[in-house]
Coordinates of C-alpha atoms in Angstrom, one line a residue:
Chain A
M91 CA 61.6 132.3 -132.0
L92 CA 60.3 128.8 -132.7
N93 CA 61.5 127.7 -129.2
F94 CA 59.6 130.5 -127.5
D95 CA 62.8 131.8 -126.0
W96 CA 61.3 135.3 -126.1
L97 CA 59.1 134.0 -123.2
S98 CA 62.0 132.8 -121.1
G99 CA 61.8 135.8 -118.8
V100 CA 58.3 134.7 -117.7
S101 CA 58.6 133.1 -114.2
A102 CA 56.9 129.8 -113.4
E103 CA 54.5 131.6 -111.0
T104 CA 53.4 134.0 -113.8
A105 CA 53.0 131.0 -116.1
K106 CA 50.8 129.3 -113.5
M107 CA 48.7 132.5 -113.4
I108 CA 48.3 132.3 -117.1
F109 CA 46.8 128.8 -116.8
F110 CA 44.5 130.0 -114.0
G111 CA 43.4 132.9 -116.2
L112 CA 42.6 130.4 -118.9
Y113 CA 40.4 128.3 -116.6
I114 CA 38.6 131.4 -115.4
F115 CA 38.1 132.6 -119.0
I116 CA 36.7 129.2 -120.0
G117 CA 34.5 129.1 -116.9
A118 CA 33.1 132.6 -117.7
L119 CA 32.3 131.6 -121.3
V120 CA 30.5 128.5 -120.1
L121 CA 28.5 130.6 -117.6
M122 CA 27.5 132.9 -120.4
L123 CA 25.7 130.2 -122.4
P124 CA 21.9 130.4 -122.2
N125 CA 20.2 127.7 -120.1
D126 CA 18.0 126.6 -123.0
Y127 CA 21.1 125.7 -125.0
I128 CA 22.7 123.9 -122.0
Y129 CA 19.5 121.8 -121.5
E130 CA 18.7 121.2 -125.2
G131 CA 17.3 117.7 -125.4
I132 CA 15.8 117.6 -122.0
K133 CA 12.1 118.3 -121.4
K134 CA 11.3 121.6 -119.5
E135 CA 9.9 119.7 -116.6
D136 CA 13.0 117.5 -116.2
R137 CA 15.4 120.3 -116.0
H138 CA 17.1 120.4 -112.6
W139 CA 20.3 121.9 -111.2
W140 CA 22.0 118.5 -111.2
N141 CA 21.6 118.1 -114.9
N142 CA 22.8 121.6 -115.7
L143 CA 26.0 121.1 -117.6
K144 CA 27.2 124.5 -116.5
V145 CA 27.4 123.1 -112.9
W146 CA 29.3 120.1 -114.2
S147 CA 31.7 122.2 -116.2
I148 CA 32.5 124.6 -113.3
A149 CA 33.0 121.6 -111.0
V150 CA 35.5 120.1 -113.4
L151 CA 37.3 123.4 -113.9
S152 CA 37.5 124.0 -110.2
I153 CA 39.1 120.5 -109.6
L154 CA 41.5 121.2 -112.4
A155 CA 42.5 124.6 -110.9
T156 CA 42.9 122.9 -107.5
V157 CA 45.4 120.4 -109.0
Y158 CA 47.4 123.3 -110.6
Y159 CA 47.3 125.2 -107.3
Q160 CA 48.6 122.1 -105.4
F161 CA 51.5 121.5 -107.8
Chain B
M19 CA 54.8 85.7 -112.5
L20 CA 51.1 84.8 -112.8
A21 CA 49.5 82.6 -110.2
G22 CA 46.5 80.3 -110.8
I23 CA 44.0 82.9 -109.6
D24 CA 45.5 85.5 -111.9
Y25 CA 45.0 83.2 -114.9
F26 CA 41.4 82.6 -113.8
I27 CA 40.7 86.4 -113.6
V28 CA 42.2 87.1 -117.0
I29 CA 40.4 84.2 -118.7
A30 CA 37.1 85.1 -117.0
Y31 CA 37.6 88.7 -118.2
I32 CA 38.3 87.7 -121.8
V33 CA 35.3 85.4 -122.0
G34 CA 33.1 88.0 -120.2
M35 CA 34.0 90.6 -122.8
L36 CA 33.2 88.2 -125.6
L37 CA 29.7 87.4 -124.2
L38 CA 28.9 91.0 -123.4
G39 CA 30.0 92.2 -126.8
L40 CA 28.0 89.6 -128.6
Y41 CA 24.8 90.4 -126.6
F42 CA 24.6 93.7 -128.5
K43 CA 24.3 91.9 -131.9
K44 CA 20.5 92.0 -131.6
F45 CA 20.5 95.8 -131.7
V46 CA 22.1 96.0 -135.1
S47 CA 19.8 96.0 -138.1
S48 CA 20.9 99.1 -140.1
S49 CA 24.1 101.0 -140.9
E50 CA 23.0 103.7 -138.5
D51 CA 22.8 101.1 -135.7
Y52 CA 26.3 99.8 -136.7
F53 CA 28.1 103.1 -137.0
L54 CA 26.1 105.3 -134.6
G55 CA 24.4 102.8 -132.2
G56 CA 21.0 103.9 -133.6
R57 CA 21.7 107.3 -131.9
S58 CA 20.4 105.8 -128.6
L59 CA 23.3 105.7 -126.1
P60 CA 23.5 107.5 -122.7
F61 CA 26.1 110.0 -121.8
W62 CA 27.8 108.0 -119.0
A63 CA 28.6 105.1 -121.3
I64 CA 30.0 107.4 -124.0
G65 CA 32.0 109.4 -121.5
M66 CA 33.6 106.2 -120.1
S67 CA 34.3 104.9 -123.6
I68 CA 36.0 108.1 -124.6
V69 CA 38.3 107.9 -121.7
V70 CA 39.2 104.3 -122.0
S71 CA 39.8 104.5 -125.7
D72 CA 42.3 107.2 -125.1
I73 CA 44.5 105.1 -123.0
G74 CA 46.1 101.8 -124.1
A75 CA 48.3 99.2 -122.5
L76 CA 51.4 101.0 -123.8
D77 CA 50.3 104.3 -122.2
F78 CA 50.3 102.7 -118.8
V79 CA 54.0 101.8 -119.2
G80 CA 55.0 104.8 -121.2
V81 CA 53.4 107.5 -119.0
S82 CA 54.7 105.9 -115.8
G83 CA 58.2 105.8 -117.4
Q84 CA 57.9 109.5 -118.2
A85 CA 56.7 110.3 -114.7
Y86 CA 59.8 108.4 -113.4
R87 CA 62.1 110.5 -115.5
Y88 CA 60.4 113.9 -115.6
G89 CA 57.9 114.0 -112.7
I90 CA 54.4 115.3 -112.4
S91 CA 54.5 117.6 -115.5
V92 CA 53.5 114.6 -117.6
G93 CA 50.0 114.9 -116.0
N94 CA 49.5 118.1 -118.1
F95 CA 48.4 115.8 -121.0
D96 CA 45.3 114.6 -119.1
W97 CA 44.6 117.7 -117.1
V98 CA 45.0 120.9 -119.1
G99 CA 45.6 118.9 -122.2
S100 CA 42.0 117.5 -122.1
V101 CA 39.5 119.5 -120.0
P102 CA 39.5 122.8 -122.0
A103 CA 39.4 121.0 -125.3
M104 CA 36.6 118.7 -124.1
L105 CA 34.5 121.6 -123.0
L106 CA 35.0 123.4 -126.3
A107 CA 34.0 120.2 -128.1
A108 CA 31.0 119.7 -125.8
F109 CA 29.5 123.2 -126.3
I110 CA 30.5 124.2 -129.8
F111 CA 31.5 121.4 -132.1
I112 CA 29.6 118.3 -130.9
P113 CA 26.2 120.0 -131.1
Y114 CA 26.9 120.9 -134.8
F115 CA 28.0 117.5 -135.7
W116 CA 25.1 115.8 -133.8
R117 CA 22.4 118.1 -135.2
G118 CA 23.8 117.6 -138.7
G119 CA 23.4 113.8 -138.3
M120 CA 27.0 113.3 -139.4
Y121 CA 28.9 110.0 -139.2
T122 CA 32.4 111.3 -139.7
I123 CA 34.5 114.4 -139.2
P124 CA 35.7 114.3 -142.8
E125 CA 31.9 114.4 -143.7
Y126 CA 31.7 117.8 -142.0
L127 CA 34.9 119.0 -143.8
G128 CA 33.4 117.8 -147.1
R129 CA 30.2 119.8 -146.5
R130 CA 32.1 122.9 -145.3
Y131 CA 35.0 122.9 -147.8
N132 CA 34.9 120.3 -150.6
K133 CA 35.2 116.7 -151.5
S134 CA 39.0 116.8 -151.8
V135 CA 39.4 118.0 -148.2
R136 CA 37.0 115.3 -147.1
T137 CA 38.9 112.6 -149.0
I138 CA 42.4 113.8 -147.9
A139 CA 41.3 113.9 -144.2
S140 CA 39.6 110.6 -144.4
A141 CA 42.4 108.8 -146.3
T142 CA 44.9 110.1 -143.8
W143 CA 42.9 108.8 -140.8
I144 CA 42.3 105.4 -142.5
L145 CA 46.0 105.1 -143.3
F146 CA 47.0 106.0 -139.8
F147 CA 44.4 103.7 -138.1
A148 CA 45.3 100.8 -140.4
L149 CA 49.0 101.2 -139.8
D150 CA 48.5 101.6 -136.1
L151 CA 46.5 98.4 -135.8
G152 CA 49.3 96.0 -136.6
V153 CA 51.8 98.0 -134.7
L154 CA 49.5 98.2 -131.7
F155 CA 48.9 94.5 -131.7
W156 CA 52.6 93.7 -131.8
A157 CA 53.8 96.3 -129.3
S158 CA 51.1 95.5 -126.8
A159 CA 51.7 91.7 -127.1
V160 CA 55.4 92.2 -126.6
L161 CA 54.7 94.3 -123.5
L162 CA 52.3 91.7 -122.1
N163 CA 55.0 89.1 -122.9
V164 CA 57.6 91.0 -121.0
L165 CA 55.4 91.9 -118.1
M166 CA 53.5 88.6 -117.6
G167 CA 55.3 86.0 -119.7
W168 CA 52.1 85.6 -121.8
P169 CA 53.1 84.2 -125.3
I170 CA 52.9 86.9 -128.0
W171 CA 50.6 85.1 -130.4
I172 CA 48.2 84.2 -127.6
S173 CA 47.8 87.9 -126.8
I174 CA 47.3 88.8 -130.4
M175 CA 44.9 86.0 -131.3
S176 CA 42.8 86.2 -128.2
T177 CA 42.5 90.0 -128.5
A178 CA 41.8 89.8 -132.3
G179 CA 39.3 86.9 -131.8
V180 CA 37.3 88.5 -129.0
V181 CA 37.4 92.1 -130.3
G182 CA 36.9 91.0 -133.9
L183 CA 33.7 89.0 -133.1
Y184 CA 32.0 91.6 -131.0
T185 CA 32.9 94.6 -133.2
Y186 CA 31.9 92.7 -136.3
F187 CA 28.5 91.8 -135.0
G188 CA 27.7 94.5 -132.4
G189 CA 29.2 97.6 -134.1
I190 CA 29.8 100.7 -132.0
T191 CA 27.2 99.8 -129.4
A192 CA 29.3 96.7 -128.5
V193 CA 32.4 98.8 -128.6
I194 CA 31.1 101.4 -126.2
M195 CA 29.4 99.0 -123.8
T196 CA 32.5 96.7 -123.5
D197 CA 34.5 99.9 -123.0
V198 CA 32.4 100.7 -119.9
V199 CA 33.4 97.4 -118.3
Q200 CA 37.0 97.8 -119.5
M201 CA 37.2 101.2 -117.8
V202 CA 35.9 99.9 -114.5
I203 CA 38.5 97.1 -114.6
M204 CA 41.2 99.5 -115.5
F205 CA 40.3 101.9 -112.7
I206 CA 40.0 99.0 -110.1
G207 CA 43.4 97.5 -111.1
G208 CA 45.1 101.0 -111.4
F209 CA 43.8 102.3 -108.1
A210 CA 44.7 99.0 -106.3
L211 CA 48.3 99.6 -107.5
V212 CA 48.3 103.2 -106.5
F213 CA 47.0 102.6 -102.9
L214 CA 49.4 99.7 -102.3
S215 CA 52.3 101.7 -103.7
L216 CA 51.4 104.7 -101.6
D217 CA 51.5 102.4 -98.5
A218 CA 54.8 101.0 -99.6
V219 CA 56.4 104.4 -99.8
G220 CA 55.0 105.5 -96.4
G221 CA 52.4 107.9 -97.7
W222 CA 52.4 111.0 -100.0
E223 CA 54.3 113.4 -97.7
N224 CA 57.0 110.9 -97.1
M225 CA 57.4 110.2 -100.8
V226 CA 57.6 113.9 -101.6
E227 CA 60.2 114.4 -98.9
K228 CA 62.3 111.4 -100.0
I229 CA 62.3 112.4 -103.7
G230 CA 63.2 116.0 -102.7
T231 CA 66.4 114.8 -101.0
M232 CA 67.5 112.5 -103.9
G233 CA 69.5 115.1 -105.8
P234 CA 69.2 118.2 -108.1
E235 CA 67.7 116.1 -111.0
Y236 CA 64.6 115.5 -108.9
R237 CA 64.2 119.0 -107.8
S238 CA 61.4 119.8 -110.3
H239 CA 59.7 116.4 -110.1
F240 CA 56.7 118.0 -108.4
D241 CA 56.5 121.2 -110.5
I242 CA 53.7 120.9 -113.0
I243 CA 54.9 124.0 -114.7
Q244 CA 58.3 123.5 -116.3
P245 CA 60.4 126.6 -117.4
V246 CA 60.9 127.5 -121.1
N247 CA 64.5 126.4 -121.0
T248 CA 63.8 122.9 -119.6
K249 CA 65.4 120.0 -121.4
S250 CA 62.3 117.8 -120.9
P251 CA 59.7 117.8 -123.7
F252 CA 57.2 119.7 -121.5
P253 CA 58.1 123.4 -121.2
W254 CA 55.0 125.4 -120.1
T255 CA 55.0 127.2 -123.5
G256 CA 54.7 123.8 -125.3
I257 CA 52.0 122.8 -122.9
L258 CA 50.0 126.0 -123.4
F259 CA 50.5 126.6 -127.1
G260 CA 51.2 123.2 -128.6
L261 CA 49.1 121.0 -126.3
T262 CA 46.3 123.1 -124.9
F263 CA 45.6 125.3 -127.9
V264 CA 46.2 122.8 -130.7
M265 CA 46.9 119.1 -130.0
S266 CA 44.2 118.5 -127.4
N267 CA 41.6 120.4 -129.5
A268 CA 42.6 118.5 -132.7
Y269 CA 42.3 115.3 -130.8
M270 CA 39.0 115.9 -129.1
I271 CA 37.3 117.6 -132.0
G272 CA 39.1 116.1 -135.0
N273 CA 39.6 112.5 -134.0
Q274 CA 37.1 110.2 -135.6
S275 CA 37.3 107.6 -132.9
I276 CA 36.5 110.1 -130.1
V277 CA 33.8 112.2 -131.9
Q278 CA 32.0 109.2 -133.4
R279 CA 31.2 108.1 -129.9
C280 CA 29.4 111.4 -129.1
L281 CA 27.4 111.1 -132.2
T282 CA 25.8 107.9 -130.9
A283 CA 24.1 109.9 -128.1
K284 CA 20.3 109.7 -127.7
N285 CA 19.9 113.4 -127.8
E286 CA 21.9 116.6 -127.8
W287 CA 22.1 116.9 -124.0
H288 CA 23.6 113.4 -123.8
A289 CA 26.1 114.3 -126.6
K290 CA 27.3 117.4 -124.7
A291 CA 27.2 115.7 -121.3
S292 CA 29.3 112.7 -122.6
M293 CA 32.2 115.1 -123.2
V294 CA 31.8 117.0 -119.9
F295 CA 31.5 113.7 -118.0
G296 CA 34.5 112.3 -119.9
S297 CA 36.6 115.3 -118.9
A298 CA 35.8 114.7 -115.2
L299 CA 36.9 111.0 -115.6
K300 CA 40.0 112.1 -117.5
M301 CA 41.3 113.9 -114.4
F302 CA 41.8 110.5 -112.6
I303 CA 43.9 109.1 -115.4
P304 CA 47.2 110.7 -114.2
I305 CA 46.6 109.2 -110.8
L306 CA 46.5 105.7 -112.3
V307 CA 49.3 106.0 -114.7
L308 CA 51.6 108.7 -113.4
F309 CA 51.6 108.1 -109.6
P310 CA 53.1 104.6 -109.8
G311 CA 56.0 106.0 -111.8
L312 CA 56.6 108.7 -109.2
M313 CA 56.5 106.1 -106.4
A314 CA 58.9 103.9 -108.3
V315 CA 61.5 106.7 -107.8
V316 CA 61.5 105.8 -104.1
V317 CA 61.0 102.1 -104.3
H318 CA 63.4 101.5 -107.3
P319 CA 65.6 104.5 -107.5
D320 CA 68.3 103.0 -109.8
L321 CA 66.3 101.9 -112.8
L322 CA 68.3 102.6 -116.1
D323 CA 65.1 102.6 -118.2
G324 CA 62.1 104.6 -116.8
D325 CA 59.7 102.3 -118.7
Q326 CA 60.7 99.6 -116.2
A327 CA 59.0 101.6 -113.4
L328 CA 55.5 100.2 -113.7
P329 CA 56.5 96.5 -114.4
M330 CA 58.8 96.7 -111.3
M331 CA 56.0 98.2 -109.1
I332 CA 53.6 95.5 -110.2
K333 CA 56.1 92.8 -109.5
T334 CA 57.1 94.0 -106.1
I335 CA 53.9 95.5 -104.8
L336 CA 50.8 93.6 -106.0
P337 CA 49.7 90.2 -104.4
P338 CA 48.4 87.3 -106.5
G339 CA 44.9 88.1 -107.7
L340 CA 45.5 91.8 -108.1
V341 CA 48.3 90.9 -110.6
G342 CA 45.7 89.2 -112.6
L343 CA 43.4 92.2 -112.3
M344 CA 46.2 94.5 -113.5
F345 CA 46.9 92.1 -116.4
A346 CA 43.2 92.3 -117.2
A347 CA 43.5 96.1 -117.1
F348 CA 46.3 95.9 -119.6
F349 CA 44.2 93.7 -121.8
A350 CA 41.3 96.2 -121.4
G351 CA 43.6 99.0 -122.6
L352 CA 44.6 96.9 -125.7
M353 CA 41.0 95.8 -126.5
S354 CA 39.5 99.3 -126.2
S355 CA 42.2 100.7 -128.5
V356 CA 41.7 97.9 -131.1
D357 CA 37.9 98.0 -131.1
S358 CA 38.0 101.8 -131.6
L359 CA 40.4 101.6 -134.5
L360 CA 38.3 98.9 -136.2
N361 CA 35.0 100.6 -135.9
S362 CA 36.2 104.1 -136.7
T363 CA 38.1 102.9 -139.8
A364 CA 35.2 100.9 -141.0
T365 CA 33.0 104.0 -140.7
L366 CA 35.5 106.3 -142.5
F367 CA 35.9 103.8 -145.3
T368 CA 32.2 103.1 -145.8
K369 CA 31.0 106.7 -145.5
D370 CA 33.8 108.7 -147.0
I371 CA 35.3 106.4 -149.6
Y372 CA 32.9 103.6 -150.5
E373 CA 29.6 105.4 -150.6
P374 CA 30.8 108.5 -152.6
F375 CA 33.3 106.8 -154.9
I376 CA 32.5 103.1 -155.3
K377 CA 28.8 102.6 -154.9
K378 CA 26.3 105.4 -154.5
D379 CA 22.7 105.0 -153.6
A380 CA 22.8 101.4 -152.6
D381 CA 20.3 100.2 -150.0
D382 CA 21.2 100.5 -146.3
K383 CA 21.8 96.8 -145.7
H384 CA 24.5 96.9 -148.3
Y385 CA 26.4 99.7 -146.4
L386 CA 25.9 97.7 -143.2
K387 CA 27.5 94.7 -144.8
V388 CA 30.4 96.8 -146.2
G389 CA 31.1 98.1 -142.7
Q390 CA 31.2 94.6 -141.3
I391 CA 33.4 93.3 -144.0
T392 CA 35.8 96.3 -143.7
T393 CA 36.0 95.5 -140.0
L394 CA 37.0 91.9 -140.7
V395 CA 39.5 92.8 -143.5
L396 CA 41.1 95.3 -141.2
L397 CA 41.4 92.8 -138.4
V398 CA 43.0 90.2 -140.7
L399 CA 45.4 92.9 -142.0
G400 CA 46.3 94.0 -138.5
V401 CA 47.1 90.5 -137.3
A402 CA 49.0 89.7 -140.5
T403 CA 51.1 92.8 -140.4
A404 CA 51.7 92.7 -136.7
P405 CA 55.0 90.7 -136.9
I406 CA 56.5 93.2 -139.4
S407 CA 56.7 95.6 -136.5
S408 CA 59.4 93.5 -135.0
D409 CA 61.7 94.4 -137.9
F410 CA 61.2 98.1 -137.3
P411 CA 61.7 98.8 -133.6
G412 CA 60.9 102.5 -133.8
I413 CA 57.7 102.1 -135.8
Y414 CA 55.3 102.7 -133.0
V415 CA 56.8 106.1 -132.2
A416 CA 57.1 106.8 -136.0
I417 CA 53.4 106.3 -136.5
Q418 CA 52.5 108.5 -133.5
T419 CA 54.8 111.2 -134.9
F420 CA 53.1 110.8 -138.3
M421 CA 49.8 111.7 -136.6
S422 CA 51.2 114.8 -134.9
Y423 CA 51.9 116.2 -138.5
F424 CA 48.2 116.2 -139.1
Q425 CA 47.0 117.7 -135.8
G426 CA 47.9 121.4 -136.3
P427 CA 46.6 121.8 -139.9
I428 CA 43.4 119.8 -139.3
F429 CA 42.5 121.9 -136.2
S430 CA 43.2 125.1 -138.2
I431 CA 40.7 124.2 -140.9
L432 CA 38.1 122.9 -138.3
L433 CA 38.4 126.1 -136.2
L434 CA 38.2 128.5 -139.2
G435 CA 35.6 126.3 -140.9
I436 CA 33.1 126.6 -138.0
F437 CA 33.9 130.1 -136.8
W438 CA 34.6 132.1 -140.0
K439 CA 32.1 132.3 -142.8
R440 CA 34.6 133.7 -145.2
T441 CA 36.7 130.5 -145.2
T442 CA 36.6 128.9 -148.7
Q443 CA 37.2 125.5 -150.0
W444 CA 40.6 126.5 -151.5
G445 CA 41.7 128.1 -148.3
G446 CA 40.9 124.9 -146.4
L447 CA 42.6 122.6 -149.0
S448 CA 45.8 124.8 -149.2
A449 CA 46.0 125.0 -145.4
L450 CA 45.7 121.2 -145.0
V451 CA 48.3 120.3 -147.7
I452 CA 50.8 123.1 -146.9
G453 CA 50.4 122.7 -143.1
I454 CA 51.1 119.0 -143.2
G455 CA 54.1 119.6 -145.5
F456 CA 55.4 122.2 -143.1
A457 CA 55.0 119.9 -140.1
V458 CA 57.0 117.2 -141.9
F459 CA 59.7 119.7 -142.8
L460 CA 60.0 120.9 -139.2
N461 CA 60.2 117.3 -138.0
V462 CA 62.9 116.4 -140.5
F463 CA 65.0 119.4 -139.5
K464 CA 64.0 119.6 -135.9
A465 CA 67.7 119.6 -134.7
D466 CA 68.2 122.8 -136.6
F467 CA 65.1 124.6 -135.3
F468 CA 64.5 123.4 -131.7
T469 CA 66.4 123.0 -128.5
I470 CA 64.2 120.7 -126.5
E471 CA 64.4 116.9 -126.6
D472 CA 61.3 116.1 -128.6
P473 CA 59.6 119.2 -130.0
F474 CA 56.3 117.6 -131.2
L475 CA 54.3 120.2 -129.1
Y476 CA 56.1 123.1 -130.8
I477 CA 55.7 121.5 -134.3
S478 CA 52.0 121.1 -133.9
W479 CA 51.7 124.7 -132.8
W480 CA 53.7 126.2 -135.7
S481 CA 52.0 124.0 -138.3
F482 CA 48.7 125.2 -136.9
V483 CA 49.8 128.8 -137.1
L484 CA 50.9 128.4 -140.7
G485 CA 47.7 126.5 -141.6
F486 CA 45.7 129.3 -140.1
I487 CA 47.5 132.0 -142.0
I488 CA 47.4 130.1 -145.3
N489 CA 43.7 129.4 -144.8
V490 CA 42.9 133.1 -144.1
T491 CA 45.1 134.4 -147.0
V492 CA 43.8 132.0 -149.7
S493 CA 40.2 132.4 -148.5
L494 CA 40.4 136.1 -148.9
L495 CA 41.7 135.7 -152.4
T496 CA 39.1 133.2 -153.6
K497 CA 35.3 133.2 -154.1
K498 CA 33.3 133.0 -150.9
H499 CA 30.6 130.4 -150.3
S500 CA 27.0 131.5 -150.4
D501 CA 24.9 131.6 -147.3
D502 CA 22.8 128.7 -148.5
E503 CA 25.9 126.5 -148.9
L504 CA 26.9 127.3 -145.3
E505 CA 23.6 126.7 -143.7
G506 CA 24.1 124.7 -140.5
L507 CA 27.8 124.5 -140.9
V508 CA 29.2 127.7 -139.5
F509 CA 28.8 128.9 -135.9
S510 CA 26.1 131.4 -135.4
S511 CA 24.8 132.9 -132.2
K512 CA 21.4 131.6 -133.4
I513 CA 22.3 128.1 -132.4
I514 CA 22.8 129.3 -128.8
T515 CA 20.0 131.8 -128.5
K516 CA 17.4 129.8 -130.5
S517 CA 17.6 126.2 -129.6
K518 CA 16.1 123.6 -131.9
S519 CA 13.3 122.6 -129.5

């Protein structure tokens, strides 16, 4: 039980899909955040796509998913 | 092993750090300047500081050694073990702490639960940081002595002198801005080693092919996902439940030395951005510390001790000049760890112990002086206790293990504290005390409960689960807090839908 032996039947490929699912889930949650909240602290006229933290987060998650796809 | 040019680079680095750190003295005139940098720092400096504080000189050697033994699965710690937690911290926890004008994580716990929870959490961190300081000094100095032949006391005294001076005078601003330079040096030294090592093994494809033909024990060296029945400490279940769900969150959300940096941000966007930017930089860390260990499998296939992988690669691959740069990178790792410990411990002591228990309502200059004196006392204690570590060879690992007892329970009370209004002070206190006790119990009897080599990931998960259950149960049985008491402390969709501005 404590060793998670009840999950020993799960293959490495399925486990990898669980990790991918986690990244997609986190990405979806980030995308759901309102833009006003993401930009909080920046004046309205200074808000651009390149300081949108959603874009940064999705980029980081995409690189992470690529690493897990490669290995 | 060091040539003249190497000595020049290392000495220039040390002197440069001292001058840079002391430059920030002029920005310190209040306790807020000293502990929170006057809440004026940019995201890029904080993000770089978070990353470099997280990796010390010992990690370079230790992670390379684990990569030599277990392969690429060690990279999970900086990849899945950091990014999701840093995003959660960036968008949920950090905005609460920043808007609340907090100095410490225990301060949040004190407001959300009660004074006892704040004191227990703070005292545990202070104890850990204080113990860690002497051990870190000694273990790193021994490492530098083995790698470069640098005398142990010169390493300790030069680090203590330089870091002590700039941390004493410049506070967290000096800590963060020197971390920026330290990160740049660490990345240049680390990438130089990776590129030259890659060249030495004939490129990535060639290395993968060679390691693949070296025998069955190397078959899973390039599998980032390890099966449940692996004998290595990194089965995918441990990585998912212990690391991703608990340890990394506890570290990025509950570790004073990490979170305090975000609280120095000049506005809420910079506070959030520092974590997201840090998570992007974090993904490069395995390339610096893990890849040399993998390449050592090809270049030095018969090492008895995996921890020799990095020193051997430096010795055989790097030319004079770059050896000095790598040595400066090790020093950078040591300095960034020591300055973080000093400043965070001084903040915890001044804000969570001195101010509430020893002298309330003193003027701000008084607390600034207390912070500076605490920094100095800690430094002297760290240097004085460093040689004791030589009598206890396993003490570095023991102290890290001690910290892992704390991670599961602390994350359970932070998580429920911010997401569930019904959590009460008694729920939080019981979860913290019983959870830590359970983690200690599991660790003492680990041979009876676990089958993998070092089950710290599983222990943190199960102590989190117990802490969570205890917190929910006791909270339901005790009197709930009023809405006024919870104002600004519990997650509400209002914070997202109605921004402050």
